[in-house]
CSV table of C-alpha atoms in Angstrom, one decimal:
chain,number,residue,atom,x,y,z
A,19,UNK,CA,-1.3,-24.0,97.5
A,20,UNK,CA,0.5,-21.6,99.2
A,21,UNK,CA,4.2,-20.5,99.4
A,22,UNK,CA,5.8,-19.6,103.4
A,23,UNK,CA,4.6,-19.1,106.5
A,24,UNK,CA,2.8,-15.7,105.5
A,25,UNK,CA,0.7,-17.2,102.8
A,26,UNK,CA,-1.0,-20.3,105.0
A,27,UNK,CA,-4.1,-18.1,105.6
A,28,UNK,CA,-8.0,-18.9,106.2
A,29,UNK,CA,-10.6,-19.1,103.4
A,30,UNK,CA,-13.9,-19.7,103.2
A,31,UNK,CA,-15.5,-22.8,101.2
A,32,UNK,CA,-17.3,-21.5,97.8
A,33,UNK,CA,-21.2,-21.1,97.9
A,34,UNK,CA,-23.7,-21.1,94.7
A,35,UNK,CA,-26.0,-18.5,93.6
A,36,UNK,CA,-28.1,-19.4,90.1
A,37,UNK,CA,-27.3,-19.7,86.8
A,38,UNK,CA,-29.0,-19.9,83.5
A,39,UNK,CA,-29.0,-22.4,80.7
A,40,UNK,CA,-29.0,-21.8,77.2
A,41,UNK,CA,-31.0,-18.4,77.9
A,42,UNK,CA,-33.7,-20.1,80.2
A,43,UNK,CA,-33.6,-20.6,83.8
A,44,UNK,CA,-32.7,-23.8,84.6
A,45,UNK,CA,-32.8,-24.9,88.7
A,46,UNK,CA,-30.3,-27.6,90.3
A,47,UNK,CA,-31.2,-29.9,93.0
A,48,UNK,CA,-34.8,-31.6,92.4
A,49,UNK,CA,-35.4,-29.5,88.7
A,50,UNK,CA,-36.3,-31.2,86.0
A,51,UNK,CA,-33.1,-30.9,83.8
A,52,UNK,CA,-29.5,-30.0,85.3
A,53,UNK,CA,-28.1,-26.8,83.2
A,54,UNK,CA,-24.5,-27.1,81.3
A,55,UNK,CA,-21.8,-25.9,83.2
A,56,UNK,CA,-20.6,-24.2,79.5
A,57,UNK,CA,-24.2,-22.3,79.4
A,58,UNK,CA,-23.4,-20.6,82.8
A,59,UNK,CA,-22.5,-17.0,83.2
A,60,UNK,CA,-20.6,-16.1,86.6
A,61,UNK,CA,-19.9,-13.0,87.9
A,62,UNK,CA,-20.9,-9.8,89.1
A,63,UNK,CA,-24.0,-10.2,86.5
A,64,UNK,CA,-25.2,-12.9,87.4
A,65,UNK,CA,-27.7,-13.4,90.8
A,66,UNK,CA,-24.8,-13.2,93.1
A,67,UNK,CA,-22.6,-16.3,91.2
A,68,UNK,CA,-23.7,-19.4,89.6
A,69,UNK,CA,-24.0,-23.2,90.3
A,70,UNK,CA,-21.9,-25.7,88.4
A,71,UNK,CA,-22.1,-29.2,87.5
A,72,UNK,CA,-19.8,-31.0,85.9
A,73,UNK,CA,-19.9,-33.6,83.8
A,74,UNK,CA,-17.2,-35.6,83.1
A,75,UNK,CA,-17.1,-38.7,80.6
A,76,UNK,CA,-17.1,-41.7,82.2
A,77,UNK,CA,-18.9,-40.6,86.0
A,78,UNK,CA,-22.7,-40.3,86.7
A,79,UNK,CA,-23.7,-36.3,87.6
A,80,UNK,CA,-22.9,-35.2,90.7
A,81,UNK,CA,-24.4,-32.8,93.0
A,82,UNK,CA,-23.1,-29.4,91.8
A,83,UNK,CA,-20.1,-27.6,93.5
A,84,UNK,CA,-21.0,-24.4,95.1
A,85,UNK,CA,-18.9,-21.0,94.5
A,86,UNK,CA,-19.5,-17.5,94.9
A,87,UNK,CA,-16.8,-14.2,94.6
A,88,UNK,CA,-14.3,-14.4,97.3
A,89,UNK,CA,-15.8,-13.5,101.1
A,90,UNK,CA,-15.4,-9.8,102.0
A,91,UNK,CA,-15.8,-11.1,105.5
A,92,UNK,CA,-14.4,-9.5,108.7
A,93,UNK,CA,-10.7,-12.0,108.1
A,94,UNK,CA,-9.0,-9.6,106.1
A,95,UNK,CA,-6.3,-11.0,103.0
A,96,UNK,CA,-4.0,-7.8,103.3
A,97,UNK,CA,-1.4,-7.1,105.5
A,98,UNK,CA,-2.0,-3.0,105.3
A,99,UNK,CA,-4.5,-0.6,104.5
A,100,UNK,CA,-1.7,0.5,101.9
A,101,UNK,CA,-1.2,-3.5,100.5
A,102,UNK,CA,-5.4,-3.0,100.0
A,103,UNK,CA,-5.4,0.2,98.2
A,104,UNK,CA,-2.6,-0.5,95.9
A,105,UNK,CA,-4.3,-3.8,95.3
A,106,UNK,CA,-7.7,-1.9,95.1
A,107,UNK,CA,-6.5,0.8,92.6
A,108,UNK,CA,-4.6,-1.8,89.9
A,109,UNK,CA,-7.8,-4.1,90.0
A,110,UNK,CA,-9.4,-1.2,89.1
A,111,UNK,CA,-7.0,-0.2,86.2
A,112,UNK,CA,-7.1,-3.9,84.3
A,113,UNK,CA,-10.8,-4.6,85.2
A,114,UNK,CA,-11.6,-2.7,81.9
A,115,UNK,CA,-8.9,-4.4,80.1
A,116,UNK,CA,-9.9,-7.7,81.0
A,117,UNK,CA,-13.3,-7.1,79.6
A,118,UNK,CA,-14.9,-10.2,81.2
A,119,UNK,CA,-12.1,-12.4,80.5
A,120,UNK,CA,-10.8,-15.6,82.6
A,121,UNK,CA,-7.9,-15.8,84.8
A,122,UNK,CA,-6.1,-19.1,85.3
A,123,UNK,CA,-3.2,-19.2,87.4
A,124,UNK,CA,-0.7,-21.8,86.4
A,125,UNK,CA,2.3,-23.1,88.5
A,126,UNK,CA,4.2,-25.9,90.3
A,127,UNK,CA,2.0,-27.3,93.2
A,128,UNK,CA,2.8,-25.3,96.4
A,129,UNK,CA,3.1,-22.2,94.6
A,130,UNK,CA,0.2,-19.9,96.2
A,131,UNK,CA,-2.8,-20.0,93.5
A,132,UNK,CA,-5.8,-20.5,95.2
A,133,UNK,CA,-4.4,-18.5,97.6
A,134,UNK,CA,-3.5,-15.5,95.1
A,135,UNK,CA,-6.6,-16.6,93.0
A,136,UNK,CA,-8.9,-15.7,95.8
A,137,UNK,CA,-7.5,-12.2,96.6
A,138,UNK,CA,-8.1,-11.5,92.4
A,139,UNK,CA,-11.6,-12.6,92.8
A,140,UNK,CA,-12.3,-10.6,95.3
A,141,UNK,CA,-10.8,-7.6,93.8
A,142,UNK,CA,-12.2,-8.1,90.8
A,143,UNK,CA,-15.7,-8.6,91.2
A,144,UNK,CA,-15.1,-12.5,89.7
A,145,UNK,CA,-15.6,-16.0,91.2
A,146,UNK,CA,-13.2,-18.3,92.0
A,147,UNK,CA,-13.0,-22.0,91.3
A,148,UNK,CA,-10.1,-24.6,92.2
A,149,UNK,CA,-9.8,-26.9,89.1
A,150,UNK,CA,-8.9,-29.7,91.7
A,151,UNK,CA,-11.9,-29.6,93.7
A,152,UNK,CA,-14.3,-29.7,90.5
A,153,UNK,CA,-12.5,-33.2,89.8
A,154,UNK,CA,-13.1,-34.2,93.0
A,155,UNK,CA,-16.8,-32.9,93.2
A,156,UNK,CA,-17.0,-34.7,89.5
A,157,UNK,CA,-15.5,-37.9,90.0
A,158,UNK,CA,-16.8,-38.2,94.1
A,159,UNK,CA,-14.2,-38.4,96.0
A,160,UNK,CA,-12.9,-36.4,98.5
A,161,UNK,CA,-9.2,-35.9,97.0
A,162,UNK,CA,-6.6,-36.1,94.1
A,163,UNK,CA,-4.4,-38.4,96.1
A,164,UNK,CA,-7.3,-40.9,96.1
A,165,UNK,CA,-8.5,-40.6,92.4
A,166,UNK,CA,-4.4,-41.2,91.5
A,167,UNK,CA,-5.0,-43.9,94.0
A,168,UNK,CA,-8.2,-45.5,93.2
A,169,UNK,CA,-7.7,-45.1,89.3
A,170,UNK,CA,-4.6,-43.1,87.8
A,171,UNK,CA,-3.0,-40.3,86.8
A,172,UNK,CA,-3.9,-40.6,83.5
A,173,UNK,CA,-7.7,-40.7,84.3
A,174,UNK,CA,-7.2,-37.6,86.5
A,175,UNK,CA,-5.8,-35.8,84.0
A,176,UNK,CA,-8.9,-36.7,81.4
A,177,UNK,CA,-11.2,-35.4,84.0
A,178,UNK,CA,-9.0,-32.1,84.9
A,179,UNK,CA,-9.3,-31.4,80.4
A,180,UNK,CA,-13.0,-31.9,81.0
A,181,UNK,CA,-13.5,-29.3,84.0
A,182,UNK,CA,-11.2,-27.1,82.1
A,183,UNK,CA,-13.3,-27.3,79.0
A,184,UNK,CA,-16.7,-26.7,80.2
A,185,UNK,CA,-15.0,-23.4,82.6
A,186,UNK,CA,-13.6,-21.5,79.3
A,187,UNK,CA,-16.8,-21.1,77.6
A,188,UNK,CA,-17.7,-19.0,81.2
A,189,UNK,CA,-16.9,-15.3,82.1
A,190,UNK,CA,-15.2,-13.4,85.2
A,191,UNK,CA,-14.0,-16.5,86.4
A,192,UNK,CA,-10.3,-17.0,88.3
A,193,UNK,CA,-9.3,-21.0,88.3
A,194,UNK,CA,-6.2,-22.2,90.2
A,195,UNK,CA,-5.4,-25.1,87.7
A,196,UNK,CA,-3.2,-27.7,88.9
A,197,UNK,CA,0.4,-28.2,88.7
A,198,UNK,CA,0.4,-30.5,86.0
A,199,UNK,CA,-2.5,-28.6,84.2
A,200,UNK,CA,0.2,-27.5,81.6
A,201,UNK,CA,1.4,-30.7,80.1
A,202,UNK,CA,-1.7,-31.0,78.2
A,203,UNK,CA,-2.3,-29.1,74.8
A,204,UNK,CA,-5.6,-29.3,74.7
A,205,UNK,CA,-5.8,-27.3,78.1
A,206,UNK,CA,-3.5,-24.5,76.7
A,207,UNK,CA,-6.4,-24.3,74.0
A,208,UNK,CA,-9.2,-23.9,76.7
A,209,UNK,CA,-6.9,-21.6,78.9
A,210,UNK,CA,-6.2,-19.6,75.7
A,211,UNK,CA,-9.7,-18.3,75.9
A,212,UNK,CA,-9.1,-16.4,79.2
A,213,UNK,CA,-5.7,-15.4,80.0
A,214,UNK,CA,-2.9,-17.6,81.9
A,215,UNK,CA,-0.7,-16.4,84.7
A,216,UNK,CA,2.3,-18.4,85.2
A,217,UNK,CA,3.3,-18.0,89.4
A,218,UNK,CA,6.9,-18.7,89.3
A,219,UNK,CA,8.4,-20.1,92.5
A,220,UNK,CA,12.0,-20.8,93.2
A,221,UNK,CA,11.9,-24.7,94.1
A,222,UNK,CA,13.6,-24.6,96.9
A,223,UNK,CA,10.9,-22.0,98.6
A,224,UNK,CA,8.2,-24.8,97.2
A,225,UNK,CA,10.3,-27.4,99.0
A,226,UNK,CA,10.3,-25.3,102.6
A,227,UNK,CA,6.7,-25.2,102.3
A,228,UNK,CA,5.5,-28.4,101.3
A,229,UNK,CA,8.0,-30.2,103.6
A,230,UNK,CA,6.7,-28.2,106.0
A,231,UNK,CA,2.8,-29.2,105.4
A,232,UNK,CA,3.1,-32.5,104.5
A,233,UNK,CA,2.8,-34.4,101.3
A,234,UNK,CA,-0.4,-36.4,102.2
A,235,UNK,CA,-2.1,-34.5,99.6
A,236,UNK,CA,0.3,-34.5,97.0
A,237,UNK,CA,0.3,-37.5,95.2
A,238,UNK,CA,3.3,-36.8,93.0
A,239,UNK,CA,5.5,-36.1,95.8
A,240,UNK,CA,4.0,-38.7,98.8
A,241,UNK,CA,6.6,-41.4,99.4
A,242,UNK,CA,8.0,-42.3,102.4
A,243,UNK,CA,11.7,-40.5,103.6
A,244,UNK,CA,13.6,-39.4,106.5
A,245,UNK,CA,14.3,-35.6,105.0
A,246,UNK,CA,11.2,-34.6,103.7
A,247,UNK,CA,12.9,-31.5,102.5
A,248,UNK,CA,15.4,-33.0,100.4
A,249,UNK,CA,12.8,-35.2,99.6
A,250,UNK,CA,10.3,-32.6,97.7
A,251,UNK,CA,13.3,-31.0,96.5
A,252,UNK,CA,14.5,-33.6,94.1
A,253,UNK,CA,11.0,-34.3,92.7
A,254,UNK,CA,9.8,-30.9,92.2
A,255,UNK,CA,13.3,-30.3,90.7
A,256,UNK,CA,12.5,-32.6,88.0
A,257,UNK,CA,9.0,-31.6,87.6
A,258,UNK,CA,10.1,-28.4,87.3
A,259,UNK,CA,12.4,-29.0,84.6
A,260,UNK,CA,9.7,-31.4,82.6
A,261,UNK,CA,7.1,-28.6,83.0
A,262,UNK,CA,9.1,-25.1,82.7
A,263,UNK,CA,8.8,-24.8,78.9
A,264,UNK,CA,4.7,-25.5,79.6
A,265,UNK,CA,4.5,-23.2,82.5
A,266,UNK,CA,6.2,-20.3,80.1
A,267,UNK,CA,3.4,-20.6,77.5
A,268,UNK,CA,1.4,-18.5,79.8
A,269,UNK,CA,0.1,-14.6,79.0
A,270,UNK,CA,2.1,-13.2,82.1
A,271,UNK,CA,4.8,-14.2,84.4
A,272,UNK,CA,4.9,-13.2,88.3
A,273,UNK,CA,8.5,-13.9,89.9
A,274,UNK,CA,8.9,-14.2,92.8
A,275,UNK,CA,12.4,-13.4,92.8
A,276,UNK,CA,12.0,-10.5,91.4
A,277,UNK,CA,9.3,-9.4,93.5
A,278,UNK,CA,11.4,-10.0,96.4
A,279,UNK,CA,14.4,-8.0,94.7
A,280,UNK,CA,12.1,-4.9,94.0
A,281,UNK,CA,11.3,-5.1,98.0
A,282,UNK,CA,15.4,-4.9,98.5
A,283,UNK,CA,15.4,-8.4,100.6
A,284,UNK,CA,15.4,-11.1,98.3
A,285,UNK,CA,13.5,-13.4,100.3
A,286,UNK,CA,10.4,-14.8,98.7
A,287,UNK,CA,9.2,-16.1,102.4
A,288,UNK,CA,8.7,-12.6,103.0
A,289,UNK,CA,6.2,-11.7,100.2
A,290,UNK,CA,2.8,-11.4,101.5
A,291,UNK,CA,-0.2,-12.9,98.9
A,292,UNK,CA,-1.1,-9.3,98.5
A,293,UNK,CA,2.4,-8.7,97.1
A,294,UNK,CA,1.6,-11.3,94.6
A,295,UNK,CA,-1.2,-10.4,94.0
A,296,UNK,CA,-0.8,-7.1,93.0
A,297,UNK,CA,2.2,-8.1,91.2
A,298,UNK,CA,-0.1,-10.4,88.5
A,299,UNK,CA,-2.4,-7.6,88.2
A,300,UNK,CA,0.5,-5.5,86.4
A,301,UNK,CA,1.6,-8.2,84.3
A,302,UNK,CA,-2.2,-8.7,83.5
A,303,UNK,CA,-2.5,-5.2,82.6
A,304,UNK,CA,1.3,-5.3,80.7
A,305,UNK,CA,-0.2,-8.4,78.7
A,306,UNK,CA,-3.4,-6.5,77.8
A,307,UNK,CA,-1.8,-3.5,76.3
A,308,UNK,CA,0.8,-5.3,74.3
A,309,UNK,CA,-2.1,-7.4,72.5
A,310,UNK,CA,-4.6,-4.9,72.0
A,311,UNK,CA,-5.9,-7.0,69.0
A,312,UNK,CA,-6.6,-10.2,70.8
A,313,UNK,CA,-8.4,-8.0,73.6
A,314,UNK,CA,-10.5,-6.5,71.3
A,315,UNK,CA,-11.3,-9.7,69.3
A,316,UNK,CA,-12.5,-11.0,72.7
A,317,UNK,CA,-14.4,-8.0,73.8
A,318,UNK,CA,-15.9,-8.4,70.4
A,319,UNK,CA,-17.2,-11.9,70.8
A,320,UNK,CA,-18.5,-10.9,74.3
A,321,UNK,CA,-20.8,-7.9,72.8
A,322,UNK,CA,-21.9,-10.8,70.1
A,323,UNK,CA,-22.6,-13.6,72.8
A,324,UNK,CA,-24.8,-10.9,74.9
A,325,UNK,CA,-26.4,-10.4,71.6
A,326,UNK,CA,-27.7,-14.0,70.9
A,327,UNK,CA,-29.0,-14.5,74.6
A,328,UNK,CA,-30.7,-11.3,74.2
A,329,UNK,CA,-32.4,-12.7,70.9
A,330,UNK,CA,-33.4,-16.0,72.7
A,331,UNK,CA,-35.0,-14.1,75.5
């Protein structure tokens, strides 16, 4: 889900730590019971991270997807020391304001949700999840494209909602959602338990990126064409028109055109993922500052939830 050549970065596959269910420790893989994802706590307060076994209606239990906080290995996600320092400073400003709330990234396919999401998870000390990957894990298929082909888009959307429902009961996550997650109102009910951020990318930039890397993994675009760019641009334009109002429901909007304009070049393909992550943190901070009541209510709920967990120990 990247934009432009500058966003084609390698990332490590998430791994898993340990989780808790109903206040009692329950191990996966060979133990008596699988812990429900809704009862797991993920983030800096857990032992590394948490195991997630997503139970999807109409499917058999599958092995847990493995996830940890974004890697802090030798591969740098930032283009300069200055960018990294600015990113760190912005994350420190926002971290307290978030108070453990999850961040849900929404936007069109190819908008960079996974790449930016991993950066945000790294600097915030959160765990990262890709909802598409969780659906694949839950239904036991290797790709969204195959799920569409073997079952249907409706089947995928139902499972996607189940995944978001389970994640919504957790804290300290950055979740990259699928491009069409916004079309179901129930998904907004789940995402509003955290904070949603729309990565708003021009359709032209999306079409160029997708035409360059191919459409095999994107079932809504995978149609034979002698001109991949034009075919992608036409379909993406239609999807953007259909989903535009839904994306606008997000709590915060990150416009790549506006970031590029601030930098004085107006070319979104020159933006780095870190540029976008910094703007995302800025917009998240602005939203929380403008809605202190919502922030306070979420904090109260988290304190109450913590008290209940302590009482069960």
